[in-house]
Amino acid sequence: MNIRRSQCGSTDAAEEYDLGLHIFAVFLILTCGTFACSFPVLVKAFPKLAISQHALFISKHFGTGVLIALAFAHLLPTAFENLWNECLPYFWTEGYDAMPGFIAMVAALAVILVEMGFSLFGIKHSHDHAGVTVQEGQAHSSMPNGHVRPRDMEQGRLQRAQDISTDDVESESTSLLPHPKEQRMILQCLLLEAGILFHSVFIGLSISISTGTTFIALMVAIAFHQIFEGLALGARIAAIPSLRISSFKPWAMSLAYGLTCPLGQAIGLGLRTTYDPEGETALLVVGIANAISAGMIMYAGLVQLLGEDLLSEKSYRILSLRARAEAVVALLFGCGLMAMIAIWA
């Protein structure tokens, strides 16, 4: 064990480091990521742009496929590769070699618990301030003397449950729970962005410490990676009704995505002579971070995005057979392209 671990770390002779090209890569990735994530928000801000709603519909489902492939074809395999590295202690390589999957599972469950707690709090808060008053007002209006019959109150509760289950709360005329619903969309988007940003720093770091032909291949692959991923996230940001384009929030969320990978690149530029990607600390940090991001994005992609867009009761009411088929094709295309990029990045 000691002999094996003593040989860990990067031992290959370093190729000549082209600092100018690496600095160019920082601005290239910054431009690609920021523009891609901001583009759906720009389309929403300027409706006169010649972008059809159908194109936005396709891009949204294409983006869902990109995110699903990101978790399964990029993050999780990298987590296993790093945490199974023979340089790590016995616990990681043989003692409990399922740890990358376990970390991803815990991350997904944590997101579920956060969303569940937020939803329960939001619904309770809304009922406390609006639901009882609305229903009691309706019940009082049903009797001239203002007394409420038990049967009327029960019917009111049943009607309210039916309204929520059929998703009629989305209309402005029956706005019993619009605020919690939109807040939930914001939470889902923030959790999705957190999972994406968490690994983006390490992507940028990997670009800046690479050299030669490996660097060129990584730079091109990561540029496409940032474009596809940015479009996917931007489409979800633009879809939140309560985020007004005049507000700074949607632009800040887009900018945060665009800046994170270049931030990792800048860190890599500063640490290029000391950072060892094959060292024990680097393997553990990157492996654990990728496993956490994989779990978060798996849940977001499969449940929050794919599940709600194509498998929910509402989707079967509003999507025609043709629209559903187009969404599935876009989804599969996004999965395929992002999975193919995993060959190089």
Short mmCIF file of C-alpha atoms in Angstrom, two decimals:
data_model
loop_
_atom_site.label_atom_id
_atom_site.label_comp_id
_atom_site.label_asym_id
_atom_site.label_seq_id
_atom_site.Cartn_x
_atom_site.Cartn_y
_atom_site.Cartn_z
CA MET A 1 0.00 0.00 0.00
CA ASN A 2 2.75 2.46 0.92
CA ILE A 3 4.70 1.62 -2.25
CA ARG A 4 1.61 2.12 -4.38
CA ARG A 5 0.71 5.47 -2.81
CA SER A 6 4.27 6.76 -2.91
CA GLN A 7 4.04 6.74 -6.70
CA CYS A 8 0.93 8.91 -6.78
CA GLY A 9 0.82 12.38 -8.21
CA SER A 10 1.68 13.75 -11.63
CA THR A 11 5.03 12.35 -12.78
CA ASP A 12 4.97 13.22 -16.49
CA ALA A 13 7.18 16.04 -17.69
CA ALA A 14 5.08 19.17 -18.14
CA GLU A 15 4.65 20.57 -21.64
CA GLU A 16 5.33 24.23 -22.30
CA TYR A 17 2.59 26.36 -20.75
CA ASP A 18 1.06 28.92 -23.13
CA LEU A 19 -0.14 31.59 -20.69
CA GLY A 20 -1.61 33.83 -23.40
CA LEU A 21 -3.75 31.02 -24.81
CA HIS A 22 -4.97 30.08 -21.34
CA ILE A 23 -5.98 33.70 -20.66
CA PHE A 24 -7.84 33.72 -23.99
CA ALA A 25 -9.65 30.55 -22.85
CA VAL A 26 -10.89 32.37 -19.73
CA PHE A 27 -12.62 35.03 -21.84
CA LEU A 28 -13.88 32.47 -24.35
CA ILE A 29 -15.57 30.38 -21.67
CA LEU A 30 -16.88 33.52 -19.95
CA THR A 31 -18.47 34.73 -23.19
CA CYS A 32 -19.95 31.36 -24.15
CA GLY A 33 -21.44 30.64 -20.73
CA THR A 34 -22.80 34.10 -20.00
CA PHE A 35 -24.36 34.61 -23.42
CA ALA A 36 -25.89 31.11 -23.53
CA CYS A 37 -27.48 31.44 -20.10
CA SER A 38 -28.66 35.00 -20.74
CA PHE A 39 -30.09 34.30 -24.19
CA PRO A 40 -33.49 32.88 -23.06
CA VAL A 41 -33.79 35.80 -20.63
CA LEU A 42 -33.01 38.24 -23.45
CA VAL A 43 -35.71 36.66 -25.60
CA LYS A 44 -38.20 37.11 -22.77
CA ALA A 45 -37.07 40.71 -22.20
CA PHE A 46 -37.36 41.62 -25.88
CA PRO A 47 -40.37 39.82 -27.39
CA LYS A 48 -39.75 41.51 -30.75
CA LEU A 49 -36.70 39.34 -31.31
CA ALA A 50 -37.37 36.93 -34.16
CA ILE A 51 -37.39 33.87 -31.90
CA SER A 52 -40.54 31.77 -32.04
CA GLN A 53 -42.15 30.25 -28.97
CA HIS A 54 -41.79 26.88 -30.65
CA ALA A 55 -38.01 27.32 -30.74
CA LEU A 56 -38.00 28.16 -27.04
CA PHE A 57 -40.15 25.10 -26.34
CA ILE A 58 -37.67 22.88 -28.18
CA SER A 59 -34.67 24.49 -26.47
CA LYS A 60 -36.20 23.94 -23.04
CA HIS A 61 -36.54 20.19 -23.56
CA PHE A 62 -33.17 20.01 -25.31
CA GLY A 63 -31.72 21.61 -22.19
CA THR A 64 -33.36 19.03 -19.96
CA GLY A 65 -31.60 16.30 -21.94
CA VAL A 66 -28.30 18.16 -21.59
CA LEU A 67 -28.64 18.29 -17.81
CA ILE A 68 -29.58 14.62 -17.51
CA ALA A 69 -26.55 13.60 -19.58
CA LEU A 70 -24.37 15.99 -17.57
CA ALA A 71 -25.20 14.07 -14.39
CA PHE A 72 -24.98 10.54 -15.80
CA ALA A 73 -22.24 10.84 -18.45
CA HIS A 74 -19.98 13.54 -16.99
CA LEU A 75 -20.25 14.01 -13.24
CA LEU A 76 -20.95 10.56 -11.83
CA PRO A 77 -18.30 8.72 -13.92
CA THR A 78 -15.74 11.38 -12.96
CA ALA A 79 -16.64 10.98 -9.30
CA PHE A 80 -16.11 7.21 -9.48
CA GLU A 81 -12.87 7.65 -11.43
CA ASN A 82 -11.45 10.08 -8.86
CA LEU A 83 -12.60 8.30 -5.72
CA TRP A 84 -11.51 4.88 -7.00
CA ASN A 85 -8.02 6.15 -7.78
CA GLU A 86 -5.37 3.83 -6.38
CA CYS A 87 -3.64 6.80 -4.74
CA LEU A 88 -6.46 7.11 -2.20
CA PRO A 89 -6.62 5.22 1.11
CA TYR A 90 -8.07 1.71 1.40
CA PHE A 91 -11.48 2.97 2.54
CA TRP A 92 -12.19 4.68 -0.80
CA THR A 93 -10.81 2.04 -3.16
CA GLU A 94 -11.78 -1.22 -1.46
CA GLY A 95 -13.30 -0.63 1.97
CA TYR A 96 -16.45 1.06 0.66
CA ASP A 97 -16.06 1.53 -3.05
CA ALA A 98 -19.73 2.48 -3.42
CA MET A 99 -19.04 5.83 -1.75
CA PRO A 100 -19.43 7.98 -4.94
CA GLY A 101 -22.91 6.58 -5.52
CA PHE A 102 -23.75 6.95 -1.83
CA ILE A 103 -22.72 10.61 -1.85
CA ALA A 104 -24.84 11.25 -4.96
CA MET A 105 -27.82 9.54 -3.32
CA VAL A 106 -27.48 11.62 -0.14
CA ALA A 107 -27.26 14.81 -2.22
CA ALA A 108 -30.45 13.91 -4.12
CA LEU A 109 -32.28 13.08 -0.87
CA ALA A 110 -31.11 16.36 0.66
CA VAL A 111 -32.61 18.28 -2.27
CA ILE A 112 -35.88 16.35 -1.86
CA LEU A 113 -36.04 17.19 1.86
CA VAL A 114 -35.30 20.86 1.23
CA GLU A 115 -37.99 21.09 -1.44
CA MET A 116 -40.48 19.15 0.68
CA GLY A 117 -39.91 21.39 3.68
CA PHE A 118 -40.20 24.52 1.58
CA SER A 119 -43.42 23.30 -0.07
CA LEU A 120 -45.02 22.37 3.26
CA PHE A 121 -44.10 25.71 4.78
CA GLY A 122 -45.31 27.62 1.74
CA ILE A 123 -48.67 25.83 1.60
CA LYS A 124 -49.24 26.22 5.34
CA HIS A 125 -48.32 29.89 5.19
CA SER A 126 -50.71 30.50 2.30
CA HIS A 127 -53.56 28.62 3.98
CA ASP A 128 -53.07 30.56 7.20
CA HIS A 129 -53.29 33.91 5.45
CA ALA A 130 -55.69 33.28 2.57
CA GLY A 131 -57.34 29.89 2.34
CA VAL A 132 -59.42 29.93 5.51
CA THR A 133 -60.61 33.47 4.93
CA VAL A 134 -61.64 32.74 1.35
CA GLN A 135 -63.50 29.56 2.15
CA GLU A 136 -65.19 30.96 5.25
CA GLY A 137 -66.30 33.97 3.24
CA GLN A 138 -67.87 31.67 0.67
CA ALA A 139 -69.55 29.63 3.37
CA HIS A 140 -70.94 32.71 5.11
CA SER A 141 -72.39 33.95 1.84
CA SER A 142 -74.32 30.72 1.47
CA MET A 143 -76.59 31.48 4.47
CA PRO A 144 -78.52 34.69 5.07
CA ASN A 145 -77.84 34.84 8.83
CA GLY A 146 -74.08 34.39 8.42
CA HIS A 147 -73.88 30.99 10.17
CA VAL A 148 -71.71 28.33 8.60
CA ARG A 149 -73.14 24.87 8.12
CA PRO A 150 -70.64 22.02 8.68
CA ARG A 151 -71.55 20.53 5.32
CA ASP A 152 -70.71 23.82 3.58
CA MET A 153 -67.32 24.00 5.28
CA GLU A 154 -66.54 20.42 4.29
CA GLN A 155 -67.56 21.09 0.71
CA GLY A 156 -65.35 24.16 0.72
CA ARG A 157 -62.35 22.13 1.86
CA LEU A 158 -63.00 19.47 -0.75
CA GLN A 159 -63.35 22.09 -3.46
CA ARG A 160 -60.11 23.72 -2.39
CA ALA A 161 -58.27 20.39 -2.53
CA GLN A 162 -59.74 19.72 -5.95
CA ASP A 163 -58.65 23.15 -7.17
CA ILE A 164 -55.09 22.53 -6.01
CA SER A 165 -54.89 19.02 -7.44
CA THR A 166 -56.10 20.13 -10.85
CA ASP A 167 -53.55 22.97 -10.87
CA ASP A 168 -56.17 25.67 -11.36
CA VAL A 169 -54.17 27.83 -9.00
CA GLU A 170 -52.10 28.95 -11.97
CA SER A 171 -54.86 31.18 -13.28
CA GLU A 172 -55.02 34.74 -12.00
CA SER A 173 -58.73 34.46 -11.29
CA THR A 174 -58.22 31.73 -8.69
CA SER A 175 -54.95 32.86 -7.12
CA LEU A 176 -55.14 30.82 -3.92
CA LEU A 177 -51.55 29.55 -4.11
CA PRO A 178 -49.71 31.41 -6.87
CA HIS A 179 -47.00 32.78 -4.62
CA PRO A 180 -45.91 29.42 -3.11
CA LYS A 181 -45.98 27.82 -6.56
CA GLU A 182 -43.73 30.44 -8.08
CA GLN A 183 -41.50 30.39 -5.00
CA ARG A 184 -41.16 26.64 -5.48
CA MET A 185 -40.10 27.20 -9.09
CA ILE A 186 -37.46 29.65 -7.89
CA LEU A 187 -36.23 27.16 -5.29
CA GLN A 188 -35.99 24.40 -7.91
CA CYS A 189 -34.04 26.71 -10.22
CA LEU A 190 -31.68 27.77 -7.43
CA LEU A 191 -31.01 24.17 -6.41
CA LEU A 192 -30.38 23.26 -10.03
CA GLU A 193 -28.00 26.18 -10.44
CA ALA A 194 -26.23 25.26 -7.20
CA GLY A 195 -25.55 21.77 -8.52
CA ILE A 196 -24.22 23.20 -11.78
CA LEU A 197 -22.06 25.88 -10.17
CA PHE A 198 -20.61 23.43 -7.66
CA HIS A 199 -18.77 21.48 -10.34
CA SER A 200 -18.12 24.37 -12.73
CA VAL A 201 -15.23 25.66 -10.63
CA PHE A 202 -13.44 22.34 -11.00
CA ILE A 203 -14.11 22.25 -14.74
CA GLY A 204 -12.40 25.61 -15.05
CA LEU A 205 -9.54 24.42 -12.88
CA SER A 206 -8.99 21.39 -15.10
CA ILE A 207 -8.73 23.60 -18.20
CA SER A 208 -6.13 25.92 -16.73
CA ILE A 209 -3.79 23.18 -15.51
CA SER A 210 -3.85 21.27 -18.82
CA THR A 211 -1.34 21.87 -21.60
CA GLY A 212 -0.68 21.00 -25.23
CA THR A 213 -3.24 19.14 -27.33
CA THR A 214 -5.13 18.11 -24.18
CA PHE A 215 -5.76 21.77 -23.40
CA ILE A 216 -7.02 22.56 -26.93
CA ALA A 217 -9.43 19.62 -26.88
CA LEU A 218 -10.67 20.55 -23.40
CA MET A 219 -11.13 24.21 -24.30
CA VAL A 220 -13.30 23.41 -27.32
CA ALA A 221 -15.29 20.70 -25.55
CA ILE A 222 -15.90 22.83 -22.45
CA ALA A 223 -16.98 25.77 -24.63
CA PHE A 224 -19.77 23.62 -26.13
CA HIS A 225 -20.45 22.17 -22.68
CA GLN A 226 -20.99 25.68 -21.28
CA ILE A 227 -23.22 26.69 -24.20
CA PHE A 228 -25.54 23.69 -23.88
CA GLU A 229 -25.61 23.82 -20.09
CA GLY A 230 -26.15 27.59 -20.12
CA LEU A 231 -29.10 27.34 -22.51
CA ALA A 232 -30.63 24.67 -20.30
CA LEU A 233 -30.34 26.76 -17.15
CA GLY A 234 -31.33 30.01 -18.86
CA ALA A 235 -34.53 28.46 -20.22
CA ARG A 236 -35.54 27.53 -16.67
CA ILE A 237 -34.70 30.97 -15.31
CA ALA A 238 -36.76 32.66 -18.04
CA ALA A 239 -39.72 30.36 -17.33
CA ILE A 240 -40.22 31.67 -13.77
CA PRO A 241 -43.21 34.06 -14.00
CA SER A 242 -42.38 36.06 -10.87
CA LEU A 243 -38.84 36.94 -12.02
CA ARG A 244 -39.48 40.22 -13.80
CA ILE A 245 -37.01 41.03 -16.53
CA SER A 246 -36.73 44.56 -15.12
CA SER A 247 -35.41 42.97 -11.93
CA PHE A 248 -31.72 42.23 -11.44
CA LYS A 249 -32.36 38.65 -10.27
CA PRO A 250 -32.58 36.77 -13.59
CA TRP A 251 -29.54 38.61 -14.92
CA ALA A 252 -27.61 37.91 -11.71
CA MET A 253 -28.43 34.21 -11.93
CA SER A 254 -27.25 34.13 -15.55
CA LEU A 255 -24.09 36.05 -14.70
CA ALA A 256 -23.32 33.74 -11.77
CA TYR A 257 -23.35 30.79 -14.15
CA GLY A 258 -21.18 32.58 -16.70
CA LEU A 259 -18.58 33.62 -14.11
CA THR A 260 -18.15 30.38 -12.17
CA CYS A 261 -16.18 28.33 -14.69
CA PRO A 262 -13.87 31.28 -15.53
CA LEU A 263 -13.37 31.73 -11.79
CA GLY A 264 -12.08 28.16 -11.66
CA GLN A 265 -9.85 28.93 -14.64
CA ALA A 266 -8.43 31.98 -12.87
CA ILE A 267 -7.71 29.89 -9.77
CA GLY A 268 -6.03 27.32 -11.98
CA LEU A 269 -3.83 29.99 -13.56
CA GLY A 270 -2.64 31.02 -10.13
CA LEU A 271 -2.04 27.45 -8.95
CA ARG A 272 -0.69 26.01 -12.19
CA THR A 273 2.79 25.40 -10.74
CA THR A 274 1.64 23.89 -7.43
CA TYR A 275 -1.73 22.20 -8.03
CA ASP A 276 -1.49 18.46 -8.67
CA PRO A 277 -4.73 16.98 -10.09
CA GLU A 278 -3.45 13.48 -9.29
CA GLY A 279 -2.70 14.31 -5.65
CA GLU A 280 -4.78 12.78 -2.86
CA THR A 281 -6.42 16.04 -1.77
CA ALA A 282 -7.37 17.05 -5.31
CA LEU A 283 -8.81 13.62 -6.08
CA LEU A 284 -10.97 13.68 -2.95
CA VAL A 285 -12.20 17.25 -3.35
CA VAL A 286 -13.07 16.94 -7.04
CA GLY A 287 -14.55 13.45 -6.65
CA ILE A 288 -16.80 14.38 -3.74
CA ALA A 289 -17.88 17.66 -5.38
CA ASN A 290 -18.78 15.87 -8.62
CA ALA A 291 -20.73 13.19 -6.73
CA ILE A 292 -22.73 15.85 -4.88
CA SER A 293 -23.44 17.75 -8.10
CA ALA A 294 -24.42 14.52 -9.86
CA GLY A 295 -27.01 13.69 -7.21
CA MET A 296 -28.49 17.18 -7.22
CA ILE A 297 -28.70 17.39 -11.02
CA MET A 298 -30.02 13.83 -11.40
CA TYR A 299 -32.98 14.68 -9.19
CA ALA A 300 -33.50 18.06 -10.82
CA GLY A 301 -33.30 16.67 -14.35
CA LEU A 302 -35.42 13.56 -13.92
CA VAL A 303 -38.00 14.71 -11.37
CA GLN A 304 -38.26 18.49 -11.39
CA LEU A 305 -37.77 18.99 -15.13
CA LEU A 306 -38.54 15.81 -17.08
CA GLY A 307 -41.16 14.59 -14.61
CA GLU A 308 -43.09 17.85 -14.46
CA ASP A 309 -42.74 18.71 -18.16
CA LEU A 310 -43.65 15.36 -19.71
CA LEU A 311 -45.04 13.02 -17.05
CA SER A 312 -47.31 15.20 -14.91
CA GLU A 313 -51.09 15.20 -15.20
CA LYS A 314 -50.97 18.80 -16.40
CA SER A 315 -48.60 17.91 -19.27
CA TYR A 316 -51.05 15.32 -20.59
CA ARG A 317 -53.77 17.99 -20.65
CA ILE A 318 -51.85 20.74 -22.43
CA LEU A 319 -49.43 18.92 -24.77
CA SER A 320 -50.66 17.56 -28.07
CA LEU A 321 -49.25 14.28 -29.34
CA ARG A 322 -47.09 16.14 -31.84
CA ALA A 323 -45.75 18.56 -29.21
CA ARG A 324 -44.95 15.66 -26.90
CA ALA A 325 -43.11 13.84 -29.69
CA GLU A 326 -41.09 16.97 -30.50
CA ALA A 327 -40.23 17.40 -26.82
CA VAL A 328 -39.04 13.80 -26.54
CA VAL A 329 -36.90 14.10 -29.69
CA ALA A 330 -35.34 17.34 -28.37
CA LEU A 331 -34.73 15.65 -25.01
CA LEU A 332 -32.98 12.68 -26.60
CA PHE A 333 -30.96 14.95 -28.88
CA GLY A 334 -29.75 16.95 -25.89
CA CYS A 335 -28.84 13.77 -24.03
CA GLY A 336 -26.97 12.42 -27.04
CA LEU A 337 -24.95 15.56 -27.75
CA MET A 338 -23.93 16.08 -24.13
CA ALA A 339 -23.04 12.41 -23.75
CA MET A 340 -20.88 12.66 -26.87
CA ILE A 341 -19.00 15.65 -25.44
CA ALA A 342 -18.00 13.38 -22.54
CA ILE A 343 -15.57 11.70 -24.96
CA TRP A 344 -13.36 14.81 -24.79
CA ALA A 345 -14.41 16.54 -21.56
#
